[in-house]
Amino acid sequence: MNYFLILYDGSTRSIIEEEEFSSEDRHLALERRFALEKEYRDAPNVEVVVFGSESHEALEHTHSRYFKTVSQMTNSLHG
Amino acid sequence: MNDKPSKSQVDKLGKRLRSGGRVDDDDLELLQRVRATCDDALAAVTERLASINVDSRPLRPTSRLKTIGTIIDKLRRESIRLSQMDDIAGARIVIDGDLVAQDKVVRAITAAFPDTSVKDRREHPSYGYRAVHVIVQHEACSVEVQVRTPLQDLWAQVVERIGDSWGREIRYGGSPETPEQKFRSRFTRHEFVGFLMDVSDNIAGLEQIETEVETELEESQTSLKVGPPKPTGDDAKPDTSELAARIKTLKNAYQEKLKLLKKLDF
């Protein structure tokens, strides 16, 4: 399992920052997340989250809204 | 960081978060401890899920601890204590299949863990949201495992993406910000949220009929091998032309809605 830290700005629907951590560094990813949550505490549109996933591609499959527009999501499922 | 806060500490924190205002340093640190205590359980459950194959396909789960914003939203939306919140730790699986395959995956998950409960949000959708959730109890933590079909997931992702711009409340039956604002000339924002609810109903109809067809086929194959003759008259299953007509109507309605979604640059 790999860990992906995502800093996402909902108001612009874009990823501000992304970091990848190995399985051994899961606690480090969480510490980094908590530090960023403190930093962005007064920015309600900014989400800080760490995902555990086998790959970035698997993460994009389960959490497409961080990575794709509505149009892209719909087209990738229905061609 | 991993000292487990007491239930009373957790619930008092929940009350403070519900009441609003800026989250101060002490509460932020406590909320981080609350979530961190379930991080090991979440990792263990996710690893176990990743080891499960259903019909030779791995489940490929993704895990996450809930964000501060969604925890506070939930506390304000529902009369729930923070210590009762069972989705602070969660995993998601998007299967490659239909309702029958979804049921199969849910059975595989419940068989893999000794203590689980199932919330079927296909029977009881939450403001258009449909999925099956399995709550796994592991090391004194609850882990919510969301199991979605591709269509259920598409709908949920679209609503979340639009909610980023119009306000997350639309995911829970609330109004969008500036509900009367025009959207793509045909709709107000409020009307477009109604359109999304229609899409959810449409998807539910399509998935249901797909399951009926699959069941029909299985039953007809079984009755070819053994069994009594098929019933006739009023007891007969709907004939294929009726089924085909229902499928056509649902598919046409869905295709019409897709045309609009495919153009949305959200």
Coordinates of C-alpha atoms in Angstrom, one line a residue:
Chain A
M1 CA 0.0 0.0 0.0
N2 CA 1.2 3.5 -0.8
Y3 CA 0.1 6.7 0.7
F4 CA -0.9 9.8 -1.2
L5 CA -1.2 13.2 0.5
I6 CA -3.5 15.5 -1.4
L7 CA -4.0 19.2 -0.8
Y8 CA -7.1 20.1 -2.7
D9 CA -8.7 23.5 -3.2
G10 CA -12.5 23.0 -3.7
S11 CA -13.0 26.6 -4.8
T12 CA -10.8 26.2 -7.9
R13 CA -11.3 22.4 -8.1
S14 CA -7.6 21.8 -8.3
I15 CA -4.8 20.0 -6.4
I16 CA -2.4 22.4 -4.8
E17 CA 0.0 19.8 -3.6
E18 CA 0.5 16.1 -3.8
E19 CA 3.1 13.9 -2.0
E20 CA 3.6 10.2 -2.1
F21 CA 4.8 8.1 0.8
S22 CA 5.7 4.4 1.0
S23 CA 4.0 1.9 3.2
E24 CA 6.8 2.3 5.8
D25 CA 6.2 6.0 6.0
R26 CA 2.4 5.9 6.7
H27 CA 2.9 7.6 10.1
L28 CA 5.0 10.3 8.4
A29 CA 2.2 10.9 5.9
L30 CA -0.3 11.4 8.7
E31 CA 2.1 13.8 10.6
R32 CA 2.5 15.8 7.4
R33 CA -1.3 15.8 6.9
F34 CA -1.9 17.1 10.4
A35 CA 0.7 19.8 10.0
L36 CA -1.0 21.0 6.8
E37 CA -4.5 20.8 8.4
K38 CA -3.1 23.3 11.0
E39 CA -1.7 25.5 8.4
Y40 CA -4.9 25.6 6.3
R41 CA -7.3 25.6 9.3
D42 CA -8.8 28.9 8.2
A43 CA -9.3 27.9 4.6
P44 CA -12.6 26.0 4.6
N45 CA -12.4 25.2 0.9
V46 CA -9.0 23.5 1.3
E47 CA -9.1 19.7 2.0
V48 CA -6.1 17.9 3.3
V49 CA -6.3 14.1 3.0
V50 CA -4.1 11.1 2.9
F51 CA -5.3 8.1 0.8
G52 CA -3.9 4.6 1.1
S53 CA -3.9 2.9 -2.2
E54 CA -1.9 0.3 -4.2
S55 CA -1.2 2.9 -6.9
H56 CA -2.1 6.4 -8.1
E57 CA -4.2 4.9 -10.9
A58 CA -6.2 2.9 -8.3
L59 CA -6.7 6.2 -6.3
E60 CA -7.9 8.0 -9.4
H61 CA -10.4 5.1 -10.0
T62 CA -12.0 5.4 -6.5
H63 CA -11.7 9.2 -6.0
S64 CA -12.0 10.6 -9.5
R65 CA -13.5 13.9 -8.4
Y66 CA -10.1 15.2 -7.3
F67 CA -8.6 14.5 -10.7
K68 CA -11.3 14.8 -13.4
T69 CA -14.0 17.2 -14.4
V70 CA -17.6 16.0 -14.6
S71 CA -17.2 15.8 -18.4
Q72 CA -14.0 13.7 -18.1
M73 CA -15.5 11.4 -15.5
T74 CA -18.6 10.8 -17.6
N75 CA -16.7 10.3 -20.8
S76 CA -14.2 7.9 -19.3
L77 CA -17.1 5.7 -18.1
H78 CA -19.3 6.0 -21.2
G79 CA -16.9 6.9 -24.0
Chain B
M1 CA -0.2 11.4 19.2
N2 CA -1.6 7.9 19.6
D3 CA -2.8 8.1 23.2
K4 CA -6.5 7.2 22.9
P5 CA -8.8 10.0 24.2
S6 CA -11.6 9.0 26.5
K7 CA -15.2 8.7 25.2
S8 CA -16.1 11.7 27.4
Q9 CA -13.3 13.8 25.9
V10 CA -14.3 12.8 22.4
D11 CA -18.0 13.7 22.9
K12 CA -17.1 17.0 24.6
L13 CA -14.9 17.8 21.6
G14 CA -17.8 16.9 19.3
K15 CA -20.1 19.4 21.1
R16 CA -17.5 22.1 20.7
L17 CA -17.0 21.4 17.0
R18 CA -20.8 21.4 16.5
S19 CA -21.3 24.8 18.1
G20 CA -19.1 26.4 15.4
G21 CA -16.3 29.0 15.5
R22 CA -12.7 28.5 14.8
V23 CA -11.2 25.2 15.9
D24 CA -8.5 26.1 18.4
D25 CA -5.1 24.5 18.8
D26 CA -6.1 22.2 21.7
D27 CA -9.2 20.9 19.8
L28 CA -7.3 20.5 16.6
E29 CA -4.7 18.4 18.4
L30 CA -7.4 16.3 20.1
L31 CA -9.3 15.8 16.8
Q32 CA -6.1 14.6 15.2
R33 CA -5.6 12.1 18.1
V34 CA -9.1 10.9 17.7
R35 CA -8.5 10.1 14.1
A36 CA -4.9 8.8 14.6
T37 CA -6.1 6.1 17.0
C38 CA -7.9 4.4 14.2
D39 CA -5.2 4.7 11.6
D40 CA -3.6 1.4 12.4
A41 CA -7.0 -0.4 12.3
L42 CA -7.7 1.3 9.0
A43 CA -4.4 0.2 7.5
A44 CA -5.0 -3.4 8.7
V45 CA -8.5 -3.6 7.3
T46 CA -7.4 -2.1 4.0
E47 CA -4.6 -4.6 3.7
R48 CA -7.0 -7.4 4.3
L49 CA -9.5 -6.0 1.7
A50 CA -6.6 -5.7 -0.8
S51 CA -5.9 -9.5 -0.3
I52 CA -9.5 -10.5 -1.3
N53 CA -10.2 -11.7 -4.8
V54 CA -13.8 -12.0 -6.1
D55 CA -14.1 -13.9 -9.4
S56 CA -10.3 -13.7 -9.7
R57 CA -10.4 -9.9 -9.4
P58 CA -8.7 -8.0 -6.6
L59 CA -10.9 -5.4 -4.8
R60 CA -8.3 -2.6 -5.0
P61 CA -9.5 -0.6 -2.0
T62 CA -8.5 3.0 -1.2
S63 CA -8.5 4.2 2.4
R64 CA -8.8 7.6 4.1
L65 CA -9.4 9.2 7.4
K66 CA -12.3 11.7 7.3
T67 CA -11.4 15.4 6.9
I68 CA -12.0 18.0 9.6
G69 CA -14.6 19.7 7.4
T70 CA -16.7 16.6 6.7
I71 CA -16.6 15.6 10.4
I72 CA -17.8 19.1 11.5
D73 CA -20.5 19.0 8.7
K74 CA -21.8 15.7 9.9
L75 CA -21.9 16.8 13.5
R76 CA -24.0 19.8 12.5
R77 CA -26.2 17.9 10.2
E78 CA -27.0 14.9 12.4
S79 CA -27.7 14.5 16.1
I80 CA -24.8 12.2 16.5
R81 CA -22.1 12.0 19.1
L82 CA -18.5 12.2 17.8
S83 CA -17.7 8.9 19.6
Q84 CA -20.6 7.2 17.6
M85 CA -19.4 8.4 14.2
D86 CA -18.6 5.1 12.4
D87 CA -17.1 6.5 9.2
I88 CA -14.1 8.5 10.5
A89 CA -12.0 5.7 9.1
G90 CA -13.1 4.5 5.7
A91 CA -12.3 2.6 2.6
R92 CA -13.8 2.6 -0.9
I93 CA -14.1 -0.1 -3.5
V94 CA -15.5 0.6 -7.0
I95 CA -16.3 -2.8 -8.5
D96 CA -16.3 -3.6 -12.2
G97 CA -19.8 -5.0 -12.4
D98 CA -23.5 -4.8 -11.6
L99 CA -25.8 -5.2 -8.5
V100 CA -25.2 -9.0 -8.5
A101 CA -21.5 -8.5 -8.5
Q102 CA -21.8 -5.8 -5.8
D103 CA -23.7 -8.3 -3.6
K104 CA -21.0 -10.9 -4.2
V105 CA -18.3 -8.4 -3.1
V106 CA -20.3 -7.5 0.0
R107 CA -20.6 -11.1 0.9
A108 CA -16.8 -11.6 0.5
I109 CA -16.1 -8.7 2.8
T110 CA -18.5 -9.8 5.5
A111 CA -17.0 -13.3 5.3
A112 CA -13.5 -11.9 5.7
F113 CA -14.1 -10.1 9.1
P114 CA -15.7 -11.5 12.2
D115 CA -17.7 -8.4 13.2
T116 CA -19.5 -6.5 10.4
S117 CA -22.8 -4.8 9.7
V118 CA -24.3 -3.8 6.4
K119 CA -26.1 -0.6 5.4
D120 CA -27.7 -1.1 2.0
R121 CA -28.1 2.4 0.6
R122 CA -29.5 1.0 -2.7
E123 CA -32.8 0.2 -0.8
H124 CA -32.6 3.3 1.2
P125 CA -30.7 6.0 -0.8
S126 CA -29.4 9.1 0.9
Y127 CA -30.5 12.1 -1.2
G128 CA -29.8 10.1 -4.4
Y129 CA -26.6 8.5 -3.1
R130 CA -26.6 4.7 -3.6
A131 CA -24.0 2.2 -2.5
V132 CA -23.6 -0.6 0.0
H133 CA -21.6 0.2 3.1
V134 CA -20.1 -2.5 5.3
I135 CA -19.0 -1.4 8.8
V136 CA -16.1 -3.5 10.0
Q137 CA -15.3 -3.5 13.7
H138 CA -11.5 -3.9 14.2
E139 CA -9.4 -3.2 17.2
A140 CA -12.1 -1.1 18.9
C141 CA -12.5 1.0 15.7
S142 CA -15.2 1.2 13.1
V143 CA -14.1 1.2 9.5
E144 CA -16.7 2.0 6.9
V145 CA -16.2 0.2 3.6
Q146 CA -18.1 1.7 0.7
V147 CA -18.8 -0.7 -2.1
R148 CA -20.1 1.0 -5.3
T149 CA -20.8 0.0 -8.9
P150 CA -19.3 2.2 -11.6
L151 CA -22.6 4.0 -12.2
Q152 CA -23.3 4.6 -8.4
D153 CA -19.8 5.9 -8.1
L154 CA -20.0 8.2 -11.2
W155 CA -23.2 9.8 -9.7
A156 CA -21.6 10.3 -6.3
Q157 CA -18.4 11.8 -7.8
V158 CA -20.4 14.2 -10.0
V159 CA -22.4 15.4 -7.0
E160 CA -19.3 15.9 -4.9
R161 CA -17.5 17.8 -7.7
I162 CA -20.4 20.1 -8.2
G163 CA -20.7 20.4 -4.4
D164 CA -17.2 21.8 -4.3
S165 CA -18.6 24.9 -6.2
W166 CA -22.2 25.1 -5.0
G167 CA -21.7 23.9 -1.4
R168 CA -21.4 20.5 0.1
E169 CA -24.9 20.6 1.4
I170 CA -26.3 19.5 -1.9
R171 CA -24.9 16.0 -1.0
Y172 CA -27.3 15.9 1.9
G173 CA -30.5 17.3 0.6
G174 CA -29.6 21.0 1.2
S175 CA -29.9 23.8 -1.3
P176 CA -27.0 25.0 -3.4
E177 CA -25.6 28.4 -2.8
T178 CA -27.5 31.0 -4.7
P179 CA -30.2 28.4 -5.7
E180 CA -32.0 30.7 -8.2
Q181 CA -28.8 31.5 -10.2
K182 CA -29.2 30.4 -13.8
F183 CA -27.2 27.4 -14.9
R184 CA -26.8 26.5 -18.6
S185 CA -29.9 28.5 -19.6
R186 CA -32.2 25.5 -19.0
F187 CA -31.9 25.3 -15.3
T188 CA -31.5 27.2 -12.1
R189 CA -29.0 25.6 -9.7
H190 CA -31.9 24.3 -7.6
E191 CA -33.5 22.7 -10.7
F192 CA -30.2 21.2 -11.7
V193 CA -29.8 19.5 -8.3
G194 CA -33.3 18.1 -9.0
F195 CA -32.0 16.9 -12.4
L196 CA -29.2 15.0 -10.6
M197 CA -31.8 13.3 -8.4
D198 CA -33.5 12.2 -11.6
V199 CA -30.2 10.8 -12.9
S200 CA -29.8 8.8 -9.7
D201 CA -33.3 7.3 -10.1
N202 CA -32.6 6.5 -13.7
I203 CA -29.3 4.7 -12.8
A204 CA -31.2 2.8 -10.1
G205 CA -33.8 1.7 -12.7
L206 CA -31.1 0.6 -15.2
E207 CA -29.2 -1.3 -12.6
Q208 CA -32.3 -3.0 -11.4
I209 CA -33.4 -4.1 -14.9
E210 CA -29.9 -5.4 -15.7
T211 CA -30.2 -7.6 -12.6
E212 CA -33.7 -8.8 -13.7
V213 CA -32.3 -9.8 -17.1
E214 CA -29.4 -11.6 -15.5
T215 CA -31.6 -13.5 -13.1
E216 CA -34.0 -14.4 -16.0
L217 CA -31.2 -15.7 -18.0
E218 CA -29.8 -17.8 -15.1
E219 CA -33.3 -19.2 -14.4
S220 CA -33.9 -20.1 -18.0
Q221 CA -30.6 -21.8 -18.3
T222 CA -31.3 -23.7 -15.1
S223 CA -34.8 -24.8 -16.3
L224 CA -33.3 -26.0 -19.5
K225 CA -31.1 -28.4 -17.5
V226 CA -33.7 -29.6 -15.0
G227 CA -36.9 -28.6 -13.4
P228 CA -40.6 -28.2 -14.1
P229 CA -42.0 -26.3 -17.1
K230 CA -42.2 -22.5 -16.9
P231 CA -45.4 -21.1 -15.6
T232 CA -47.9 -19.7 -18.0
G233 CA -50.7 -17.1 -17.9
D234 CA -50.7 -14.6 -15.0
D235 CA -47.8 -16.4 -13.3
A236 CA -45.5 -16.1 -16.3
K237 CA -42.4 -13.8 -16.1
P238 CA -42.6 -10.7 -18.2
D239 CA -42.0 -11.6 -21.8
T240 CA -38.8 -10.5 -23.5
S241 CA -40.5 -7.8 -25.6
E242 CA -41.8 -6.1 -22.5
L243 CA -38.4 -6.3 -20.9
A244 CA -36.7 -4.9 -24.0
A245 CA -39.2 -2.0 -24.1
R246 CA -38.5 -1.1 -20.5
I247 CA -34.7 -1.3 -21.1
K248 CA -35.0 0.9 -24.2
T249 CA -37.0 3.6 -22.4
L250 CA -34.6 3.7 -19.4
K251 CA -31.5 3.7 -21.7
N252 CA -32.9 6.5 -23.8
A253 CA -33.7 8.6 -20.8
Y254 CA -30.2 8.0 -19.4
Q255 CA -28.5 8.8 -22.7
E256 CA -30.3 12.1 -22.8
K257 CA -29.1 13.0 -19.3
L258 CA -25.6 11.9 -20.2
K259 CA -25.4 14.3 -23.1
L260 CA -25.6 17.2 -20.6
L261 CA -23.1 15.6 -18.1
K262 CA -20.6 15.0 -20.8
K263 CA -20.5 18.7 -21.5
L264 CA -20.0 20.0 -18.0
D265 CA -16.7 21.5 -17.4
F266 CA -16.9 21.4 -13.6

